[in-house]
mmCIF file of C-alpha atoms and ligand atoms in Angstrom:
data_model
loop_
_atom_site.group_PDB
_atom_site.id
_atom_site.type_symbol
_atom_site.label_atom_id
_atom_site.label_comp_id
_atom_site.label_asym_id
_atom_site.label_seq_id
_atom_site.Cartn_x
_atom_site.Cartn_y
_atom_site.Cartn_z
ATOM 1 C CA MET B 1 28.255 -11.742 -36.819
ATOM 2 C CA THR B 2 30.198 -11.798 -33.591
ATOM 3 C CA SER B 3 28.975 -12.880 -30.251
ATOM 4 C CA ALA B 4 29.895 -11.261 -26.940
ATOM 5 C CA SER B 5 31.818 -14.191 -25.651
ATOM 6 C CA SER B 6 33.961 -14.620 -28.985
ATOM 7 C CA GLN B 7 34.780 -10.852 -28.481
ATOM 8 C CA HIS B 8 37.269 -9.374 -26.121
ATOM 9 C CA ARG B 9 35.403 -8.843 -22.766
ATOM 10 C CA VAL B 10 35.602 -5.157 -21.676
ATOM 11 C CA LYS B 11 37.250 -4.366 -18.644
ATOM 12 C CA ILE B 12 35.289 -1.795 -16.446
ATOM 13 C CA ALA B 13 36.250 0.099 -13.376
ATOM 14 C CA VAL B 14 33.386 1.535 -11.107
ATOM 15 C CA MET B 15 34.297 4.842 -9.212
ATOM 16 C CA GLY B 16 31.961 5.317 -6.433
ATOM 17 C CA ALA B 17 30.062 2.438 -4.835
ATOM 18 C CA GLY B 18 27.252 4.399 -3.490
ATOM 19 C CA LEU B 19 23.489 4.064 -4.201
ATOM 20 C CA ILE B 20 23.896 4.075 -8.195
ATOM 21 C CA GLY B 21 27.624 2.869 -8.133
ATOM 22 C CA LYS B 22 26.591 -0.441 -6.621
ATOM 23 C CA ARG B 23 23.937 -0.633 -9.405
ATOM 24 C CA HIS B 24 26.565 -0.327 -12.081
ATOM 25 C CA VAL B 25 29.034 -2.689 -10.326
ATOM 26 C CA GLU B 26 26.140 -5.445 -10.350
ATOM 27 C CA GLY B 27 25.273 -4.589 -13.925
ATOM 28 C CA VAL B 28 29.149 -5.267 -14.920
ATOM 29 C CA LEU B 29 29.384 -8.344 -13.020
ATOM 30 C CA ALA B 30 25.927 -9.639 -14.738
ATOM 31 C CA GLU B 31 26.847 -8.485 -18.200
ATOM 32 C CA PRO B 32 28.496 -11.451 -20.304
ATOM 33 C CA GLY B 33 30.477 -8.915 -22.328
ATOM 34 C CA THR B 34 32.176 -7.141 -19.408
ATOM 35 C CA LEU B 35 34.669 -7.776 -16.575
ATOM 36 C CA LEU B 36 34.798 -5.840 -13.382
ATOM 37 C CA SER B 37 38.308 -4.330 -13.339
ATOM 38 C CA ALA B 38 38.011 -2.584 -10.063
ATOM 39 C CA VAL B 39 35.843 -1.017 -7.533
ATOM 40 C CA ILE B 40 37.412 2.563 -6.532
ATOM 41 C CA ASP B 41 35.967 4.229 -3.501
ATOM 42 C CA PRO B 42 37.839 5.438 -0.423
ATOM 43 C CA SER B 43 35.133 4.596 2.057
ATOM 44 C CA ASP B 44 35.144 1.714 4.452
ATOM 45 C CA ALA B 45 31.849 0.894 3.016
ATOM 46 C CA GLY B 46 33.226 1.003 -0.541
ATOM 47 C CA ARG B 47 36.018 -1.234 0.396
ATOM 48 C CA ASP B 48 33.754 -3.731 2.519
ATOM 49 C CA PHE B 49 31.317 -3.856 -0.659
ATOM 50 C CA ALA B 50 34.389 -4.656 -3.124
ATOM 51 C CA ARG B 51 35.448 -7.199 -0.705
ATOM 52 C CA SER B 52 32.092 -8.887 -0.221
ATOM 53 C CA LEU B 53 32.218 -9.486 -4.109
ATOM 54 C CA GLY B 54 35.812 -10.723 -4.181
ATOM 55 C CA ALA B 55 36.641 -7.530 -6.740
ATOM 56 C CA ASN B 56 39.668 -5.577 -6.593
ATOM 57 C CA TRP B 57 39.432 -2.464 -4.498
ATOM 58 C CA PHE B 58 41.372 0.742 -4.348
ATOM 59 C CA ALA B 59 41.001 4.057 -2.854
ATOM 60 C CA THR B 60 41.867 6.052 -5.832
ATOM 61 C CA PHE B 61 41.923 6.024 -9.514
ATOM 62 C CA SER B 62 45.718 6.134 -9.934
ATOM 63 C CA GLU B 63 46.203 3.174 -7.781
ATOM 64 C CA ALA B 64 43.706 0.993 -9.768
ATOM 65 C CA ALA B 65 45.061 2.381 -13.015
ATOM 66 C CA ALA B 66 48.546 1.312 -12.033
ATOM 67 C CA SER B 67 47.511 -2.180 -11.113
ATOM 68 C CA GLU B 68 45.431 -2.594 -14.272
ATOM 69 C CA ARG B 69 44.373 -0.369 -17.035
ATOM 70 C CA PRO B 70 40.701 -0.821 -17.468
ATOM 71 C CA ASP B 71 38.953 -0.265 -21.051
ATOM 72 C CA GLY B 72 36.311 2.121 -19.533
ATOM 73 C CA VAL B 73 35.432 3.675 -16.447
ATOM 74 C CA ILE B 74 32.010 4.519 -14.746
ATOM 75 C CA ILE B 75 32.158 7.583 -12.692
ATOM 76 C CA ALA B 76 29.394 7.322 -9.957
ATOM 77 C CA THR B 77 30.914 9.819 -7.240
ATOM 78 C CA PRO B 78 29.095 12.862 -5.909
ATOM 79 C CA ASN B 79 28.294 15.654 -8.408
ATOM 80 C CA GLN B 80 31.210 17.886 -7.259
ATOM 81 C CA LEU B 81 33.857 15.211 -7.889
ATOM 82 C CA HIS B 82 32.747 14.300 -11.437
ATOM 83 C CA VAL B 83 35.242 16.651 -13.331
ATOM 84 C CA ALA B 84 38.279 16.033 -11.312
ATOM 85 C CA ASN B 85 37.512 12.398 -11.616
ATOM 86 C CA ALA B 86 36.619 12.341 -15.169
ATOM 87 C CA LEU B 87 39.762 14.431 -16.155
ATOM 88 C CA GLU B 88 41.897 11.796 -14.492
ATOM 89 C CA VAL B 89 40.617 9.208 -16.656
ATOM 90 C CA ILE B 90 40.521 11.071 -20.004
ATOM 91 C CA GLN B 91 44.101 12.007 -19.364
ATOM 92 C CA LEU B 92 44.806 8.406 -19.985
ATOM 93 C CA GLY B 93 42.686 8.083 -23.042
ATOM 94 C CA ILE B 94 40.220 5.737 -21.432
ATOM 95 C CA PRO B 95 36.451 6.181 -22.262
ATOM 96 C CA VAL B 96 34.177 7.299 -19.327
ATOM 97 C CA LEU B 97 30.531 6.900 -18.358
ATOM 98 C CA ILE B 98 29.972 10.015 -16.103
ATOM 99 C CA GLU B 99 26.770 9.796 -14.092
ATOM 100 C CA LYS B 100 24.254 12.697 -14.621
ATOM 101 C CA PRO B 101 24.753 15.533 -14.333
ATOM 102 C CA ILE B 102 27.962 15.683 -16.174
ATOM 103 C CA ALA B 103 29.441 18.328 -13.502
ATOM 104 C CA ASP B 104 27.945 20.446 -10.935
ATOM 105 C CA ASN B 105 28.141 23.406 -13.237
ATOM 106 C CA ALA B 106 28.187 24.120 -17.045
ATOM 107 C CA GLU B 107 31.616 25.873 -17.063
ATOM 108 C CA ALA B 108 33.414 23.086 -15.377
ATOM 109 C CA ALA B 109 31.197 20.588 -17.610
ATOM 110 C CA ALA B 110 32.591 22.488 -20.674
ATOM 111 C CA ALA B 111 36.256 21.625 -19.607
ATOM 112 C CA VAL B 112 35.401 18.032 -19.449
ATOM 113 C CA VAL B 113 34.038 18.129 -22.905
ATOM 114 C CA ASP B 114 36.913 20.028 -24.200
ATOM 115 C CA ALA B 115 39.530 17.451 -22.590
ATOM 116 C CA GLY B 116 37.509 14.687 -24.308
ATOM 117 C CA ARG B 117 37.511 16.277 -27.638
ATOM 118 C CA LYS B 118 41.192 17.229 -27.670
ATOM 119 C CA SER B 119 42.458 13.826 -26.704
ATOM 120 C CA GLY B 120 39.738 11.899 -28.689
ATOM 121 C CA THR B 121 38.508 10.027 -25.741
ATOM 122 C CA ALA B 122 34.665 9.041 -25.792
ATOM 123 C CA ILE B 123 32.366 10.523 -23.115
ATOM 124 C CA LEU B 124 28.990 8.835 -22.204
ATOM 125 C CA VAL B 125 26.602 10.563 -19.827
ATOM 126 C CA GLY B 126 24.549 8.586 -17.640
ATOM 127 C CA HIS B 127 21.022 10.115 -18.675
ATOM 128 C CA HIS B 128 20.190 6.488 -18.803
ATOM 129 C CA ARG B 129 16.238 7.148 -19.732
ATOM 130 C CA ARG B 130 17.220 7.819 -23.342
ATOM 131 C CA HIS B 131 18.441 4.191 -23.639
ATOM 132 C CA ASN B 132 14.746 2.894 -22.379
ATOM 133 C CA PRO B 133 13.165 0.962 -25.320
ATOM 134 C CA MET B 134 9.965 2.790 -24.620
ATOM 135 C CA ILE B 135 11.589 6.111 -25.127
ATOM 136 C CA GLN B 136 13.254 4.883 -28.175
ATOM 137 C CA GLU B 137 9.829 3.776 -29.601
ATOM 138 C CA ALA B 138 8.210 6.954 -28.558
ATOM 139 C CA LYS B 139 11.030 9.004 -30.575
ATOM 140 C CA ARG B 140 10.241 6.757 -33.614
ATOM 141 C CA VAL B 141 6.324 7.579 -33.359
ATOM 142 C CA LEU B 142 7.072 11.452 -32.876
ATOM 143 C CA ASP B 143 9.787 11.396 -35.842
ATOM 144 C CA SER B 144 7.393 9.243 -37.906
ATOM 145 C CA GLY B 145 4.769 12.282 -38.318
ATOM 146 C CA ARG B 146 1.952 10.022 -36.965
ATOM 147 C CA LEU B 147 1.064 12.925 -34.699
ATOM 148 C CA GLY B 148 1.216 15.368 -37.513
ATOM 149 C CA ARG B 149 3.128 18.522 -36.503
ATOM 150 C CA ILE B 150 4.053 18.369 -32.968
ATOM 151 C CA LEU B 151 2.786 21.595 -31.296
ATOM 152 C CA THR B 152 3.263 21.110 -27.544
ATOM 153 C CA VAL B 153 4.249 18.859 -24.579
ATOM 154 C CA GLN B 154 3.535 18.795 -21.045
ATOM 155 C CA GLY B 155 5.416 16.912 -18.349
ATOM 156 C CA THR B 156 4.798 16.421 -14.822
ATOM 157 C CA PHE B 157 7.155 15.230 -12.024
ATOM 158 C CA TRP B 158 5.062 15.269 -8.666
ATOM 159 C CA VAL B 159 6.330 12.938 -5.893
ATOM 160 C CA ALA B 160 6.417 13.227 -2.049
ATOM 161 C CA LYS B 161 9.788 12.684 -0.844
ATOM 162 C CA PRO B 162 9.776 11.630 2.856
ATOM 163 C CA ASP B 163 10.865 13.805 5.684
ATOM 164 C CA SER B 164 14.007 11.468 6.213
ATOM 165 C CA TYR B 165 15.280 12.314 2.817
ATOM 166 C CA PHE B 166 15.851 15.779 4.121
ATOM 167 C CA ASP B 167 17.857 14.678 7.193
ATOM 168 C CA VAL B 168 21.082 14.877 4.960
ATOM 169 C CA ALA B 169 22.084 18.697 5.334
ATOM 170 C CA TRP B 170 22.985 19.303 1.644
ATOM 171 C CA ARG B 171 19.563 18.150 0.284
ATOM 172 C CA ARG B 172 17.946 21.261 2.148
ATOM 173 C CA GLN B 173 20.476 23.748 0.493
ATOM 174 C CA ALA B 174 20.361 25.649 -2.672
ATOM 175 C CA GLY B 175 21.203 23.675 -5.728
ATOM 176 C CA ALA B 176 20.208 20.378 -4.416
ATOM 177 C CA GLY B 177 16.391 20.649 -5.098
ATOM 178 C CA PRO B 178 14.119 18.806 -7.779
ATOM 179 C CA THR B 179 15.161 21.461 -10.415
ATOM 180 C CA PHE B 180 18.760 20.082 -10.472
ATOM 181 C CA ILE B 181 18.365 16.444 -8.948
ATOM 182 C CA ASN B 182 15.084 15.367 -10.875
ATOM 183 C CA LEU B 183 14.100 17.872 -13.607
ATOM 184 C CA ILE B 184 17.369 17.446 -15.462
ATOM 185 C CA HIS B 185 16.080 13.864 -16.423
ATOM 186 C CA ASP B 186 13.074 15.209 -17.803
ATOM 187 C CA ILE B 187 14.786 17.959 -19.713
ATOM 188 C CA ASP B 188 17.334 15.576 -21.098
ATOM 189 C CA LEU B 189 14.502 13.590 -22.537
ATOM 190 C CA PHE B 190 12.702 16.434 -23.811
ATOM 191 C CA ARG B 191 15.727 17.686 -25.670
ATOM 192 C CA TYR B 192 16.153 14.303 -27.138
ATOM 193 C CA LEU B 193 12.726 14.220 -28.174
ATOM 194 C CA PHE B 194 11.922 17.874 -29.172
ATOM 195 C CA GLY B 195 15.358 19.026 -30.032
ATOM 196 C CA GLU B 196 17.199 22.132 -28.719
ATOM 197 C CA VAL B 197 15.560 24.409 -26.063
ATOM 198 C CA GLU B 198 15.641 28.134 -27.236
ATOM 199 C CA ALA B 199 14.347 29.774 -24.227
ATOM 200 C CA VAL B 200 12.883 29.174 -20.765
ATOM 201 C CA TYR B 201 10.761 30.882 -18.114
ATOM 202 C CA ALA B 202 10.542 29.702 -14.674
ATOM 203 C CA MET B 203 9.103 30.026 -11.211
ATOM 204 C CA GLU B 204 10.225 28.241 -8.093
ATOM 205 C CA SER B 205 8.705 28.079 -4.832
ATOM 206 C CA ASN B 206 9.765 26.620 -1.382
ATOM 207 C CA SER B 207 6.481 26.931 0.362
ATOM 208 C CA ALA B 208 5.862 23.250 1.518
ATOM 209 C CA ARG B 209 8.992 22.966 3.699
ATOM 210 C CA ASN B 210 10.538 26.334 3.783
ATOM 211 C CA HIS B 211 13.988 25.009 3.152
ATOM 212 C CA ALA B 212 16.747 27.122 1.412
ATOM 213 C CA VAL B 213 16.099 24.816 -1.534
ATOM 214 C CA GLU B 214 12.920 24.925 -3.749
ATOM 215 C CA ASP B 215 10.197 22.074 -3.521
ATOM 216 C CA THR B 216 8.234 23.194 -6.641
ATOM 217 C CA THR B 217 9.263 24.414 -9.942
ATOM 218 C CA VAL B 218 7.121 25.202 -13.071
ATOM 219 C CA VAL B 219 8.926 26.024 -16.210
ATOM 220 C CA LEU B 220 7.719 27.230 -19.689
ATOM 221 C CA ILE B 221 9.915 26.108 -22.504
ATOM 222 C CA ARG B 222 10.411 27.062 -26.175
ATOM 223 C CA PHE B 223 12.191 24.780 -28.449
ATOM 224 C CA ALA B 224 14.078 25.745 -31.501
ATOM 225 C CA SER B 225 11.669 23.602 -33.635
ATOM 226 C CA GLY B 226 8.762 25.824 -32.391
ATOM 227 C CA VAL B 227 7.273 23.174 -29.855
ATOM 228 C CA LEU B 228 6.129 24.771 -26.805
ATOM 229 C CA GLY B 229 6.468 22.897 -23.583
ATOM 230 C CA THR B 230 5.607 22.890 -19.698
ATOM 231 C CA MET B 231 7.456 21.032 -17.101
ATOM 232 C CA ASN B 232 5.652 20.995 -13.761
ATOM 233 C CA ALA B 233 8.023 19.540 -10.743
ATOM 234 C CA SER B 234 7.503 19.157 -7.227
ATOM 235 C CA ASP B 235 8.960 16.920 -4.531
ATOM 236 C CA ALA B 236 6.403 17.669 -1.953
ATOM 237 C CA VAL B 237 3.104 16.514 -4.113
ATOM 238 C CA ALA B 238 1.350 13.184 -3.173
ATOM 239 C CA SER B 239 0.539 12.087 -6.632
ATOM 240 C CA PRO B 240 1.037 9.090 -9.146
ATOM 241 C CA TRP B 241 2.458 11.338 -12.023
ATOM 242 C CA SER B 242 6.172 11.134 -12.422
ATOM 243 C CA TRP B 243 8.658 9.028 -14.282
ATOM 244 C CA GLU B 244 9.561 7.236 -11.191
ATOM 245 C CA MET B 245 6.066 6.209 -10.547
ATOM 246 C CA THR B 246 4.916 5.338 -14.097
ATOM 247 C CA ALA B 247 7.954 3.988 -16.058
ATOM 248 C CA GLY B 248 9.033 1.003 -13.888
ATOM 249 C CA GLU B 249 12.579 1.299 -14.370
ATOM 250 C CA ASN B 250 13.157 1.147 -10.767
ATOM 251 C CA PRO B 251 11.379 -1.556 -8.488
ATOM 252 C CA ALA B 252 11.829 0.555 -5.566
ATOM 253 C CA PHE B 253 8.993 2.813 -6.409
ATOM 254 C CA PRO B 254 5.615 1.435 -6.605
ATOM 255 C CA ARG B 255 4.348 1.323 -10.325
ATOM 256 C CA GLN B 256 1.307 3.247 -11.051
ATOM 257 C CA ASP B 257 -0.626 2.866 -14.471
ATOM 258 C CA GLN B 258 -0.444 6.463 -15.347
ATOM 259 C CA PHE B 259 1.442 8.702 -17.433
ATOM 260 C CA CYS B 260 3.902 11.775 -16.936
ATOM 261 C CA TYR B 261 4.246 13.308 -20.206
ATOM 262 C CA GLN B 262 1.665 14.302 -22.910
ATOM 263 C CA VAL B 263 2.748 15.202 -26.312
ATOM 264 C CA GLY B 264 0.366 17.016 -28.469
ATOM 265 C CA GLY B 265 0.137 17.178 -32.450
ATOM 266 C CA THR B 266 -2.053 18.488 -35.019
ATOM 267 C CA ARG B 267 -3.269 14.892 -35.958
ATOM 268 C CA GLY B 268 -2.933 12.971 -32.509
ATOM 269 C CA SER B 269 -1.374 12.932 -29.138
ATOM 270 C CA LEU B 270 0.932 10.361 -27.214
ATOM 271 C CA ALA B 271 1.085 9.601 -23.536
ATOM 272 C CA ILE B 272 4.490 8.520 -21.964
ATOM 273 C CA PRO B 273 5.164 6.167 -20.580
ATOM 274 C CA GLY B 274 2.698 3.544 -21.738
ATOM 275 C CA LEU B 275 2.565 4.808 -25.253
ATOM 276 C CA ALA B 276 -1.260 5.377 -25.612
ATOM 277 C CA LEU B 277 -1.361 7.081 -29.087
ATOM 278 C CA TRP B 278 -4.715 8.865 -29.600
ATOM 279 C CA THR B 279 -5.537 9.929 -33.374
ATOM 280 C CA GLY B 280 -8.460 11.826 -34.654
ATOM 281 C CA PRO B 281 -10.217 11.919 -37.935
ATOM 282 C CA SER B 282 -8.506 12.760 -41.044
ATOM 283 C CA LYS B 283 -9.603 16.532 -40.578
ATOM 284 C CA PRO B 284 -9.437 18.592 -37.087
ATOM 285 C CA ASP B 285 -12.891 17.986 -35.645
ATOM 286 C CA TRP B 286 -13.510 18.114 -31.776
ATOM 287 C CA LEU B 287 -16.953 16.596 -32.231
ATOM 288 C CA GLU B 288 -15.483 13.455 -33.565
ATOM 289 C CA ARG B 289 -14.073 10.603 -31.223
ATOM 290 C CA GLN B 290 -10.299 9.922 -30.925
ATOM 291 C CA THR B 291 -9.203 6.438 -31.375
ATOM 292 C CA LYS B 292 -6.846 4.723 -28.732
ATOM 293 C CA GLU B 293 -3.991 2.475 -29.855
ATOM 294 C CA GLN B 294 -1.450 1.036 -27.627
ATOM 295 C CA VAL B 295 1.997 1.465 -29.233
ATOM 296 C CA PRO B 296 4.020 -1.879 -28.651
ATOM 297 C CA PHE B 297 7.522 -2.101 -27.247
ATOM 298 C CA SER B 298 9.751 -4.647 -25.545
ATOM 299 C CA PRO B 299 10.566 -3.420 -22.065
ATOM 300 C CA ALA B 300 14.312 -3.849 -21.090
ATOM 301 C CA ASP B 301 16.416 -2.210 -18.282
ATOM 302 C CA PRO B 302 17.861 1.054 -19.525
ATOM 303 C CA LEU B 303 20.981 0.724 -17.276
ATOM 304 C CA THR B 304 21.663 -2.564 -18.731
ATOM 305 C CA LEU B 305 21.229 -1.133 -22.407
ATOM 306 C CA GLN B 306 23.331 1.951 -21.292
ATOM 307 C CA LEU B 307 26.102 -0.694 -20.331
ATOM 308 C CA LYS B 308 26.005 -2.411 -23.518
ATOM 309 C CA HIS B 309 26.045 0.856 -25.389
ATOM 310 C CA PHE B 310 29.084 1.872 -23.608
ATOM 311 C CA CYS B 311 30.995 -1.257 -24.356
ATOM 312 C CA ASP B 312 30.158 -0.660 -28.063
ATOM 313 C CA VAL B 313 31.403 3.021 -27.588
ATOM 314 C CA ILE B 314 34.624 1.648 -26.107
ATOM 315 C CA ARG B 315 35.318 -0.930 -28.888
ATOM 316 C CA GLY B 316 34.738 2.082 -31.316
ATOM 317 C CA GLN B 317 31.528 0.651 -32.893
ATOM 318 C CA THR B 318 29.356 3.482 -31.974
ATOM 319 C CA HIS B 319 29.256 6.992 -31.039
ATOM 320 C CA PRO B 320 27.765 8.049 -27.433
ATOM 321 C CA LEU B 321 23.903 8.396 -27.435
ATOM 322 C CA VAL B 322 24.341 11.108 -24.733
ATOM 323 C CA SER B 323 27.829 12.594 -25.477
ATOM 324 C CA GLY B 324 29.665 14.819 -23.099
ATOM 325 C CA GLN B 325 28.254 17.847 -25.366
ATOM 326 C CA GLU B 326 24.607 16.485 -24.769
ATOM 327 C CA GLY B 327 25.239 16.311 -20.874
ATOM 328 C CA LEU B 328 26.779 19.779 -21.121
ATOM 329 C CA GLU B 329 23.696 21.230 -23.051
ATOM 330 C CA THR B 330 21.124 19.677 -20.660
ATOM 331 C CA LEU B 331 22.860 21.095 -17.667
ATOM 332 C CA GLN B 332 22.894 24.693 -19.318
ATOM 333 C CA VAL B 333 19.044 24.280 -19.725
ATOM 334 C CA ILE B 334 18.878 23.522 -15.911
ATOM 335 C CA GLU B 335 21.299 26.612 -15.238
ATOM 336 C CA ALA B 336 18.968 28.793 -17.485
ATOM 337 C CA ILE B 337 15.859 27.492 -15.510
ATOM 338 C CA LYS B 338 17.605 28.482 -12.257
ATOM 339 C CA SER B 339 18.648 31.919 -13.702
ATOM 340 C CA SER B 340 14.999 32.669 -14.857
ATOM 341 C CA ALA B 341 13.581 31.694 -11.474
ATOM 342 C CA ARG B 342 15.821 33.970 -9.743
ATOM 343 C CA SER B 343 15.441 37.015 -12.260
ATOM 344 C CA GLY B 344 11.885 36.466 -12.902
ATOM 345 C CA GLN B 345 12.942 36.827 -16.573
ATOM 346 C CA LEU B 346 12.665 35.032 -19.787
ATOM 347 C CA VAL B 347 16.151 33.455 -20.464
ATOM 348 C CA ARG B 348 17.323 32.799 -24.071
ATOM 349 C CA LEU B 349 19.960 30.033 -23.952
ATOM 350 C CA HIS B 350 21.885 31.656 -26.744
ATOM 351 C CA ASP B 351 22.310 34.450 -24.724
ATOM 352 C CA PHE B 352 22.998 32.889 -21.621
ATOM 353 C CA ASP B 353 25.783 30.747 -23.115
ATOM 354 C CA MET B 354 27.302 34.048 -24.771
ATOM 355 C CA ARG B 355 27.255 35.594 -21.480
ATOM 356 C CA ARG B 356 29.318 32.577 -19.883
ATOM 357 C CA GLY B 357 31.722 32.714 -23.026
ATOM 358 C CA HIS B 358 30.593 29.285 -24.386
HETATM 359 N N1 NAD J 401 21.233 8.055 -13.492
HETATM 360 C C1 NAD J 401 20.339 8.003 -12.287
HETATM 361 O O1 NAD J 401 19.159 7.903 -12.400
HETATM 362 C C2 NAD J 401 21.175 8.417 -10.912
HETATM 363 C C3 NAD J 401 20.611 7.770 -9.693
HETATM 364 C C4 NAD J 401 21.129 8.125 -8.440
HETATM 365 C C5 NAD J 401 22.336 9.030 -8.668
HETATM 366 N N2 NAD J 401 22.828 9.281 -9.643
HETATM 367 C C6 NAD J 401 24.194 10.085 -9.744
HETATM 368 O O2 NAD J 401 25.016 9.128 -9.496
HETATM 369 C C7 NAD J 401 26.181 9.967 -8.639
HETATM 370 C C8 NAD J 401 26.285 9.255 -7.266
HETATM 371 O O3 NAD J 401 24.882 9.378 -6.791
HETATM 372 P P1 NAD J 401 24.487 8.390 -5.331
HETATM 373 O O4 NAD J 401 23.237 8.575 -5.059
HETATM 374 O O5 NAD J 401 25.165 6.890 -5.711
HETATM 375 O O6 NAD J 401 25.571 8.800 -4.397
HETATM 376 P P2 NAD J 401 26.283 8.094 -2.972
HETATM 377 O O7 NAD J 401 26.608 9.175 -1.960
HETATM 378 O O8 NAD J 401 25.224 7.194 -2.672
HETATM 379 O O9 NAD J 401 27.576 7.544 -3.463
HETATM 380 C C9 NAD J 401 28.590 8.156 -3.753
HETATM 381 C C10 NAD J 401 30.075 7.247 -3.606
HETATM 382 O O10 NAD J 401 31.117 7.964 -4.042
HETATM 383 C C11 NAD J 401 32.235 7.515 -3.060
HETATM 384 N N3 NAD J 401 33.366 8.572 -3.140
HETATM 385 C C12 NAD J 401 33.324 9.677 -2.555
HETATM 386 N N4 NAD J 401 34.628 10.232 -3.006
HETATM 387 C C13 NAD J 401 35.099 9.533 -3.904
HETATM 388 C C14 NAD J 401 36.293 9.560 -4.809
HETATM 389 N N5 NAD J 401 37.213 10.541 -4.708
HETATM 390 N N6 NAD J 401 36.600 8.435 -5.325
HETATM 391 C C15 NAD J 401 35.856 7.358 -5.562
HETATM 392 N N7 NAD J 401 34.595 7.336 -4.794
HETATM 393 C C16 NAD J 401 34.344 8.290 -4.092
HETATM 394 C C17 NAD J 401 31.485 7.797 -1.849
HETATM 395 O O11 NAD J 401 32.100 7.036 -0.760
HETATM 396 C C18 NAD J 401 30.165 6.966 -1.947
HETATM 397 O O12 NAD J 401 30.283 5.479 -1.756
HETATM 398 C C19 NAD J 401 25.615 11.346 -8.275
HETATM 399 O O13 NAD J 401 26.170 12.278 -9.509
HETATM 400 C C20 NAD J 401 24.106 11.269 -8.763
HETATM 401 O O14 NAD J 401 23.583 12.456 -9.292
HETATM 402 C C21 NAD J 401 22.304 9.002 -10.875
#
């Protein structure tokens, strides 16, 4: 067995030193198996942040790569730049971790996936929740059959974003709402836990704030496995029921002892997070009491685990848990939800992809 210290330390460059980019930089500095190769961000704030850490700073990736070739690059720039940034890195055959969403539209995302495939360059997409040990344990429980046949899942993302959040113009405009920004996390987890999405039927409303962008979205989901799901999202509801409030991943959010997903099977049900497992008697009987059991797991920071995983991907020791293709397919579901909300029609993912030429 080799320890991190006996292995080559992985040189990571971080592109985009904003809200999440800074957390990636801090993660790279804290991880014994990694070295911070460079911070790439053309803004004054990005430069000052890099200098405050004594890190190498560059305005562009090409300047950074000319100075030192990193082993891997984390892309944490605004969504519209992900494709251009990723293609630059992939062109040099350097593995990338692209923050979610992989791109701002599925067509562009497909070009990135294609470039990675053709050049044999690994792409990991930053849907970090999949790395959460609680989710890994939930997946084990679901796959073990303890719930019997899984029939249904319902998910809630109800938060009240403050008025100041909408002072930034793009957050009020179409494409920036909770469907694209928040629901994409839940949909990615649902795909991880229940498999491919076959069809969606969605409704959106902007009645809380009357912005061009939606504040509330409700989706019916049919998975290819036969599981039926609902996802109910709003960024204008004061409630304790969202991943942010219940998973305890980000200390900025006050943690509530609640859950945001309920998974129902013929023999039991599971609440996520928290992993309260409710099972019934051996034969279905609604007059019998359900037994509650707490499924144990060891909490750990999924961003740290994602970084360790990225290092293993760079070393060629494993395949990406969330590949470029996975990031693309999650994005396609989001686009199908938007399309259904616009048209008022059920959207089948297969037909939707065919129309788009994928
Ligand atoms: N995984 C998560 O939970 C999570 C959380 C937040 C954000 N994100 C994603 O991370 C990305 C960044 O979001 P954010 O909230 O940190 O944004 P942000 O606006 O805070 O930061 C973006 C940074 O990119 C820099 N930048 C702009 N153009 C650049 C370029 N050409 N090269 C290098 N840097 C450039 C900006 O100066 C800024 O510092 C988005 O795609 C977002 O969806 C993911």
